[in-house]
C-alpha positions as semicolon CSV with decimal commas, in nm:
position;residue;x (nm);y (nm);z (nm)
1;X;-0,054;-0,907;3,016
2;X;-0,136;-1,271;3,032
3;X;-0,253;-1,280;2,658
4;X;0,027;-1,056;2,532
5;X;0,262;-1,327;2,672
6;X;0,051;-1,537;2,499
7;X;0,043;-1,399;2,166
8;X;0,402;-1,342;2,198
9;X;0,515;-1,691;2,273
10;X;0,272;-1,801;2,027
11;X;0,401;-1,574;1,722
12;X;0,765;-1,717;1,816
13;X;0,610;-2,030;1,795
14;X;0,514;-1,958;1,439
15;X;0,819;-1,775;1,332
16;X;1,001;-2,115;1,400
17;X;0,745;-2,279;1,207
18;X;0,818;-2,025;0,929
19;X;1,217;-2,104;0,981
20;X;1,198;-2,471;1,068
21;X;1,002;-2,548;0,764
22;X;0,997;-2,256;0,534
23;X;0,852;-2,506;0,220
24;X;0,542;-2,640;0,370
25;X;0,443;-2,304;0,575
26;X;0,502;-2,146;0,228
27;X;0,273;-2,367;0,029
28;X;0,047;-2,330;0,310
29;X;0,087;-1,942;0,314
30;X;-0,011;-1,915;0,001
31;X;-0,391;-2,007;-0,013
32;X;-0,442;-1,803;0,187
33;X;-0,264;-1,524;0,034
34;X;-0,417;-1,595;-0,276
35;X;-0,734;-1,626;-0,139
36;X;-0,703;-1,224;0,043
37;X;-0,503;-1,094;-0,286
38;X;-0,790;-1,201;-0,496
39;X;-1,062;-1,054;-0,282
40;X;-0,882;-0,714;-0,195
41;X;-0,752;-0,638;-0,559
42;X;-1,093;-0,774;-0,708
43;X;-1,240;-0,512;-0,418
44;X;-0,981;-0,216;-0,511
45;X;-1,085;-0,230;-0,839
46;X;-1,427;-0,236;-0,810
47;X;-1,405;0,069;-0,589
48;X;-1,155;0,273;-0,836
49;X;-1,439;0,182;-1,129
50;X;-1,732;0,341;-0,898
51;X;-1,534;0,628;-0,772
52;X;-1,401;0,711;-1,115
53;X;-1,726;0,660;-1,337
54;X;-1,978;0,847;-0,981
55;X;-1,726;1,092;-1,047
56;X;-1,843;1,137;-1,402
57;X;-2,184;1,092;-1,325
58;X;-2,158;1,394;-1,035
59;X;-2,054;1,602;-1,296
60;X;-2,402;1,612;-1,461
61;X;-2,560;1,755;-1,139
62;X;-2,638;1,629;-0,758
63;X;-3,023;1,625;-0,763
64;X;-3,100;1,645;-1,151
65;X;-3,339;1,566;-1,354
66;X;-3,359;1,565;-1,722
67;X;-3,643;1,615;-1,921
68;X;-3,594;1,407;-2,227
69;X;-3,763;1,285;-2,534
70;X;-3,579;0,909;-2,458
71;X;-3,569;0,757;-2,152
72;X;-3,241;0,601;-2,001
73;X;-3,309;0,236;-2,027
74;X;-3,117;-0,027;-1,955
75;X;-3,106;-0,415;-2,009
76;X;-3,334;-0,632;-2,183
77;X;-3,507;-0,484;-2,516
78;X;-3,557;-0,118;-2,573
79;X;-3,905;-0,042;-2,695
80;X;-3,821;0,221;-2,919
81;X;-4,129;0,217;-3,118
82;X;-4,307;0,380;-2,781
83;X;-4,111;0,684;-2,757
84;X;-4,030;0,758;-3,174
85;X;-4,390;0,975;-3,191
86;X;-4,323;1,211;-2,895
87;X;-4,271;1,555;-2,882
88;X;-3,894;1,713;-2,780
89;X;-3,879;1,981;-2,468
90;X;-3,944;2,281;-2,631
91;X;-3,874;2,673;-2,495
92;X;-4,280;2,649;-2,415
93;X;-4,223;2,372;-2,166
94;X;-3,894;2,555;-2,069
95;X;-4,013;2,908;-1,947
96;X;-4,376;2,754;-1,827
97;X;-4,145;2,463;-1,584
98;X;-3,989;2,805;-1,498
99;X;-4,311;2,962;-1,344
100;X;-4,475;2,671;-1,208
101;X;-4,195;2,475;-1,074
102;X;-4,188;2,538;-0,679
103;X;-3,908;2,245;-0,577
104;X;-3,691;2,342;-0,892
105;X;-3,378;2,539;-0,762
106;X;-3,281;2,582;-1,169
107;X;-3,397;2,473;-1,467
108;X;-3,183;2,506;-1,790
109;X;-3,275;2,473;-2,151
110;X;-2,992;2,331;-2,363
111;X;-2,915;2,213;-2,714
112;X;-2,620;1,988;-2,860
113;X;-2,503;2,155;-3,158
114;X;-2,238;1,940;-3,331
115;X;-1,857;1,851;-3,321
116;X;-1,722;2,171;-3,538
117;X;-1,476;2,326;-3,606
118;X;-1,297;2,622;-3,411
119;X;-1,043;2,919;-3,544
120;X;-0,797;3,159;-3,433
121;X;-0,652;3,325;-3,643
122;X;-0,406;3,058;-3,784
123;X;-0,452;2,777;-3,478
124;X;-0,796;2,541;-3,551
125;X;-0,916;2,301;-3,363
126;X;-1,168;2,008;-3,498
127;X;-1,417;1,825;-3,298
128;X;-1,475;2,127;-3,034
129;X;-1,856;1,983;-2,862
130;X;-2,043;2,318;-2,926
131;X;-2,382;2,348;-2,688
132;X;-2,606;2,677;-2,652
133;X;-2,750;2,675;-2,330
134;X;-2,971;2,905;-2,107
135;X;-2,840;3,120;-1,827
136;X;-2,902;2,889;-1,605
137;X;-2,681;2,630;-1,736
138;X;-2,426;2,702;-1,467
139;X;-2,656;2,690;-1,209
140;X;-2,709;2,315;-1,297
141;X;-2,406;2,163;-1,381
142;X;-2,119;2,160;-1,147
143;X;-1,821;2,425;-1,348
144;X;-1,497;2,533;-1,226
145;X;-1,287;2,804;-1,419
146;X;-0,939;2,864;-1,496
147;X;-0,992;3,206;-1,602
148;X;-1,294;3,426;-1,666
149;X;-1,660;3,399;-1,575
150;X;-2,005;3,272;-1,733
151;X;-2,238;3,486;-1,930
152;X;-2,458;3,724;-1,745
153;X;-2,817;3,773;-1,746
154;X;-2,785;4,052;-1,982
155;X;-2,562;3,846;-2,260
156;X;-2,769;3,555;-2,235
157;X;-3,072;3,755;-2,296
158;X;-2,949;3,985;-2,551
159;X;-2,790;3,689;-2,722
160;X;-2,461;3,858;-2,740
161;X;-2,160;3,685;-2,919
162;X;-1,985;3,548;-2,629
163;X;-1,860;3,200;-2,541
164;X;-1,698;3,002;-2,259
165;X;-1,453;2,745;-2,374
166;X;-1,284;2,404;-2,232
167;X;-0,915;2,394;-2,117
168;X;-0,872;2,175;-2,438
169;X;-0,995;2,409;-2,672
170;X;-0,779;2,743;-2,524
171;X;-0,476;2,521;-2,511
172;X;-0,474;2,460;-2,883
173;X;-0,593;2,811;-3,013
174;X;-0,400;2,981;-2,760
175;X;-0,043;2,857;-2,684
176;X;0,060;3,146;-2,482
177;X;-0,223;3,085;-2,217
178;X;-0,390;3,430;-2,291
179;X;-0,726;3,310;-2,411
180;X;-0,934;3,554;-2,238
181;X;-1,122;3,850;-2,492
182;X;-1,003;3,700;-2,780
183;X;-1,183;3,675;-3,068
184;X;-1,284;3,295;-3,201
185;X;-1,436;3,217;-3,479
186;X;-1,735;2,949;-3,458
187;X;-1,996;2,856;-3,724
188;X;-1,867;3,121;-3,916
189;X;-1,970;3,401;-3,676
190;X;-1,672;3,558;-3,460
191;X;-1,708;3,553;-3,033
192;X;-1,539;3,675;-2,777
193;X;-1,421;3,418;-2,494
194;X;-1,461;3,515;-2,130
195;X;-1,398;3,228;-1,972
196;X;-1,195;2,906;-1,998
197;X;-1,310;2,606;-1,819
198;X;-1,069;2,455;-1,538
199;X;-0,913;2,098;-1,730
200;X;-1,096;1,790;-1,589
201;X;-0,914;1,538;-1,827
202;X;-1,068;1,231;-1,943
203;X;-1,294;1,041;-1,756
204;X;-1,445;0,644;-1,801
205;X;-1,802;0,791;-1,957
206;X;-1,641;1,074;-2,183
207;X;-1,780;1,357;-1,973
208;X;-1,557;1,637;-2,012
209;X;-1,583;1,975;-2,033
210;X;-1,233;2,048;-2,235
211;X;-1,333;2,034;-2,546
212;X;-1,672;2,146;-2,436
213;X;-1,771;2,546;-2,645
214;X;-2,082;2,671;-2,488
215;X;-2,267;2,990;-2,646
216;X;-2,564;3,207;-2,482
217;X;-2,921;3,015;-2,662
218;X;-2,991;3,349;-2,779
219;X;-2,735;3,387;-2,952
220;X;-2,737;3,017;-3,150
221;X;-3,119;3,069;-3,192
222;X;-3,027;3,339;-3,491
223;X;-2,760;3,094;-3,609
224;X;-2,955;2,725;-3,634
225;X;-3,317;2,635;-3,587
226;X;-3,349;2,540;-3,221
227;X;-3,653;2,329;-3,203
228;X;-3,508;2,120;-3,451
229;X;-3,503;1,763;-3,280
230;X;-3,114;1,695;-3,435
231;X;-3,008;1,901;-3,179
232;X;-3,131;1,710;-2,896
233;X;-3,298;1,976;-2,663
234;X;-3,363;1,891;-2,312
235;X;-3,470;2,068;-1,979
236;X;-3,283;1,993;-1,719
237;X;-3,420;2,111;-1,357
238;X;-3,238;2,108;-1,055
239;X;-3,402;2,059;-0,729
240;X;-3,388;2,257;-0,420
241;X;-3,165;2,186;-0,159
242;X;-3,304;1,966;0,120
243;X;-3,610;1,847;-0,101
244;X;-3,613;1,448;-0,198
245;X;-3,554;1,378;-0,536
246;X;-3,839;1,178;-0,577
247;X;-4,052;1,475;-0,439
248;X;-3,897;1,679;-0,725
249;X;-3,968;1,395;-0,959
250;X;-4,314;1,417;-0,918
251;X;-4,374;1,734;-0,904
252;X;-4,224;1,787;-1,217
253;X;-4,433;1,487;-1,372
254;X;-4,746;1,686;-1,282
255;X;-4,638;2,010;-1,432
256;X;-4,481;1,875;-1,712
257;X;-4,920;1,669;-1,794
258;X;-5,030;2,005;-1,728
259;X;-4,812;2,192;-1,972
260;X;-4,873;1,925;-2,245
261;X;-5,244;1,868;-2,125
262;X;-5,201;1,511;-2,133
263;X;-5,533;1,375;-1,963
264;X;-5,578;1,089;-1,671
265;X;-5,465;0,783;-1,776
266;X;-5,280;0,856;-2,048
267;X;-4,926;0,755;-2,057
268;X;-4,660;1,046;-2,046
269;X;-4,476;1,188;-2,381
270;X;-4,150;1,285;-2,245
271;X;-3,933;1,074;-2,038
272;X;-3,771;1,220;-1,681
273;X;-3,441;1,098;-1,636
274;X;-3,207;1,105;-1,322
275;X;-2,869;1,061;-1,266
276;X;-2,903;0,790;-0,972
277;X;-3,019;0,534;-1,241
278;X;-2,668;0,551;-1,370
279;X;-2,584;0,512;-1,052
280;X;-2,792;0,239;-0,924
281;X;-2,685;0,024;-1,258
282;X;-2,317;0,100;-1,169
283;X;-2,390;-0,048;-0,801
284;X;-2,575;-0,380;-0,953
285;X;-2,277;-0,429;-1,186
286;X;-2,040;-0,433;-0,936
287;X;-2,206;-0,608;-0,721
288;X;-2,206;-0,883;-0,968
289;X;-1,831;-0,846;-0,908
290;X;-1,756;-0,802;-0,601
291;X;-1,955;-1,146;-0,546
292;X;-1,730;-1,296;-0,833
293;X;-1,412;-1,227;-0,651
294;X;-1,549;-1,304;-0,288
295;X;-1,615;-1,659;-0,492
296;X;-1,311;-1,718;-0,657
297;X;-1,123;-1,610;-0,307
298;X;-1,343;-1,776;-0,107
299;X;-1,174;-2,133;-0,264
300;X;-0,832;-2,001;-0,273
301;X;-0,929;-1,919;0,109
302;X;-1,063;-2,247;0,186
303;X;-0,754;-2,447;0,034
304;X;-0,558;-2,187;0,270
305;X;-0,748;-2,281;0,581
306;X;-0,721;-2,639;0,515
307;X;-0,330;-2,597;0,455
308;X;-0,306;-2,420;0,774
309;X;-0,543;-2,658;0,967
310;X;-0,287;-2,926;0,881
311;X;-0,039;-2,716;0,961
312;X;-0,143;-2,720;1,326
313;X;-0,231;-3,081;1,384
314;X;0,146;-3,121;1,254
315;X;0,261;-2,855;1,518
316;X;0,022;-2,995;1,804
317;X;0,158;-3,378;1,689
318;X;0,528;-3,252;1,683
319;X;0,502;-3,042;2,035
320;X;0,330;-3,303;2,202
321;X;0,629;-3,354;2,470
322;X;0,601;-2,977;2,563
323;X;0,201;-2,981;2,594
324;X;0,227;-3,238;2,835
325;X;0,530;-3,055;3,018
326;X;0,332;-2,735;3,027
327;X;0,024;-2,959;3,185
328;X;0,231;-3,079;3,449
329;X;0,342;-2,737;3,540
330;X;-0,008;-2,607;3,631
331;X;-0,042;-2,482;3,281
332;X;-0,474;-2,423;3,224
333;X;-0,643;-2,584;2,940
334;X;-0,696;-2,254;2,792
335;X;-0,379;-2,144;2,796
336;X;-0,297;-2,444;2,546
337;X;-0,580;-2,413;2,351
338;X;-0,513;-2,007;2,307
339;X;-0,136;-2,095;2,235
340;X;-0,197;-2,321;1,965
341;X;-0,547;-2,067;1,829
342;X;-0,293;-1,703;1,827
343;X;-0,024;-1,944;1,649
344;X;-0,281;-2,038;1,385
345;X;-0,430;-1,687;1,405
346;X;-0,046;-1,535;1,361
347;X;0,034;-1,753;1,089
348;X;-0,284;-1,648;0,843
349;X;-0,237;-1,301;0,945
350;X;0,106;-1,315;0,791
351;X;-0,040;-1,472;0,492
352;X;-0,321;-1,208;0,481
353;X;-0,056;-0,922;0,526
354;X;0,145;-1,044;0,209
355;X;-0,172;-1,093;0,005
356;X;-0,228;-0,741;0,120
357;X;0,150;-0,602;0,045
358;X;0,104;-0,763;-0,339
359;X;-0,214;-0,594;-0,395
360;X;-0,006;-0,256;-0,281
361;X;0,302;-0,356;-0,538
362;X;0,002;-0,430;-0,835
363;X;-0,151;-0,062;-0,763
364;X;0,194;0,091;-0,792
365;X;0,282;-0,076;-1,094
366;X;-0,097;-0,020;-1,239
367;X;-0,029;0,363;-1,145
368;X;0,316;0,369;-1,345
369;X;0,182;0,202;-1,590
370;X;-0,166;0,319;-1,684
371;X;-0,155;0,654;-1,439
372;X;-0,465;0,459;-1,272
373;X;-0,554;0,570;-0,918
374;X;-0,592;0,230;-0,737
375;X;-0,821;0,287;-0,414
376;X;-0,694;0,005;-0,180
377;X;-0,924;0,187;0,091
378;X;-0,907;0,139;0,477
379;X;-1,207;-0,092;0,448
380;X;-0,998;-0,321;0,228
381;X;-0,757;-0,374;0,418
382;X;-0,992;-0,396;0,732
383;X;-1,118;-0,679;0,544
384;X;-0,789;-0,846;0,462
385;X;-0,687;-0,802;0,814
386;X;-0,983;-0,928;0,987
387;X;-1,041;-1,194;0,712
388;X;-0,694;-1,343;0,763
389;X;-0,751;-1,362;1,131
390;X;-1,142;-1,514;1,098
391;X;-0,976;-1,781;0,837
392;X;-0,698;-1,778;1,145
393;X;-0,948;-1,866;1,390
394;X;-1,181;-2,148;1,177
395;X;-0,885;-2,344;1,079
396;X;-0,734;-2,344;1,421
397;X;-0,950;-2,367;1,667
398;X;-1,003;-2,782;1,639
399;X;-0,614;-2,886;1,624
400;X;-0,579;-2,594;1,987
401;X;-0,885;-2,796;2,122
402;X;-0,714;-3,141;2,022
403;X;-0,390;-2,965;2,179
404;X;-0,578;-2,825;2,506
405;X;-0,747;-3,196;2,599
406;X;-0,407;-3,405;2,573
407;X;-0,394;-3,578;2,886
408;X;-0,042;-3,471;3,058
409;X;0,090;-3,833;3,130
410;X;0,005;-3,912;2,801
411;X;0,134;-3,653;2,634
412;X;0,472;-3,679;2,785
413;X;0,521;-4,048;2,730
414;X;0,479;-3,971;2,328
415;X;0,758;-3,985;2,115
């Protein structure tokens, strides 16, 4: 009870501060508000970045790995001339991952085709991404459908002339929404559509399955030459659930010598890339930024915490009189000293709390505006909050102790 009196009288104290002398609070407000508007917006979006581009990187599958000619480098010089004279994933290394694998929960065979072109009837549609894939495509890669189904085992094996399309592509060639069993025609060869892909939209790395056409392999395989290295094939493998992906990893690298009978010490000729080094890249880039913005509101803070610092020793020189009369009155040094720390504490909170409110007001307007998603985040603002009061407590503490070890006599004779 004592220290809700306390923080009571004490926030009174500082709403008459506010009132009194609404000009020099406010200029001493607003480091601090600057300071806490930097770091939480600077914060906010750094987390709607990550969230928005893991998002895109989930979409290529939780716990895959892709068997590639190229590796995924990234930073400093790419040695290119390494990696030019090996081999693509062929269907060999395909089915013989297939038998040997025992951590592999999937593992899909797929090809890029090309951007082409796509007819109805009188509706086309340029730059549909066409891809033929295995059966276990789906298995792989995360897929949710507006209407329809993927192939089954039979059509994939029998290559039948079947194709699941992107929201994107069924929006265009079909107007009236009824895309399913229709007849498209692709590469000059005419398939049936059984299922339309559930719209995603754009995303920050492109990844999209709207304008996305995929076709059995068996089918493309009669239609283009598949283990033609323009069409980029790669193996991706999916590990089993509640199996490291490094464990995976290396199992894979073993299999994958074997099936090329690359011998000991040898270096390997086909590259095993994972979807965390996207991820880890992402986390060491905005790293980089969150530490930016912690800097640059770390001085905006510091001018704050000087402003309110002098904002005390003004307050403590001002309410002298009253210290003293308090003293007199029985009044504990600790009671001064936590009157004088919850006024400075009070006063940066309200600072933090309208750094906090503008960085609400920019998200709205960046929502409006762009149809952006700002994630503000409980942890932001349990930063903002508890940053504000830790700035509260560092600037105020020395005026309160100044304040708490007035003598009384003293401190009533002052003018």
């Amino acid at each position: 009870m004592l220290f809700l009196k306390l923080f009571r009288e004490s926030f009174l104290f500082a709403y008459d501060a506010l009132r009194q002398n609404k000009l020099r609070t406010l200029l001493s407000l607003l480091g601090v508000t600057i300071g806490i508007f930097t770091i939480i917006a600077v914060f906010s979006a750094v987390d709607t970045l990550r969230n928005n581009l893991q998002s895109s990187v989930n979409k290529l599958g939780n716990n895959s790995i892709y068997i590639q000619k190229w590796p995924w480098m990234f930073g400093g010089d790419y040695p290119w001339w390494k990696f030019i004279q090996r081999p693509v994933p062929n269907m060999h290394d395909y089915e013989e991952l297939k038998k040997r694998s025992q951590t592999a929960a999937a593992v899909s065979f797929e090809i890029y085709i090309d951007s082409r072109k796509v007819k109805y009837k009188s509706n086309t549609i340029d730059g549909a991404v066409l891809y033929a894939v295995s059966h276990e495509h789906a298995e792989v890669y995360n897929y949710e459908y507006q209407n329809g189904r993927y192939f089954t085992d039979m059509e994939s094996r029998s290559g039948a002339p079947v194709t699941v399309i992107g929201y994107e592509i069924a929006s265009h060639l079909f107007p009236a929404g009824d895309a399913m069993s229709k007849k498209i025609k692709i590469m000059g060869r005419y398939v049936t559509v059984i299922g339309v892909f559930k719209k995603e939209g754009d995303d920050m790395l492109g990844i999209s399955a709207d304008k996305e056409v995929l076709l059995p392999l068996n089918f493309a395989r009669n239609l283009i030459d598949i283990k033609s290295e323009k069409y980029q094939p790669q193996i991706v493998v999916k590990g089993r659930e509640g199996i490291a992906e490094g464990e995976v990893e290396s199992e894979l690298r073993g299999v994958m010598r074997s099936i090329r009978r690359i011998g000991p010490g040898k270096d390997d000729n086909f590259a095993l890339n994972k979807t965390t080094l996207l991820s880890n890249q992402l986390d060491s880039l905005f790293g980089v930024i969150n530490l930016a913005g912690l800097f640059i509101g770390g001085f905006s803070i510091l001018v704050g915490g000087f402003g309110i610092a002098n904002i005390m020793f003004v307050s403590v020189k001002e309410r002298t009189n009253i210290i003293g009369i308090q003293k007199s009155l029985g009044a504990k040094n600790y009671f001064i000293l936590l009157q004088f720390l919850i006024e400075a504490m009070a006063l940066c909170l309200i600072g933090g709390v309208i750094g906090l409110f503008l960085v609400y007001l920019v998200s709205l307007a960046v929502k409006g505006i762009g149809d952006i998603e700002i994630v503000i985040g409980t942890k932001n603002i349990l930063i903002g909050v508890l940053g504000s009061l830790a700035i509260g407590v560092i600037s105020g503490i020395i005026p309160a102790l100044s304040a708490a070890r007035l003598n009384p006599v003293d401190a009533i004779r002052s003018n």
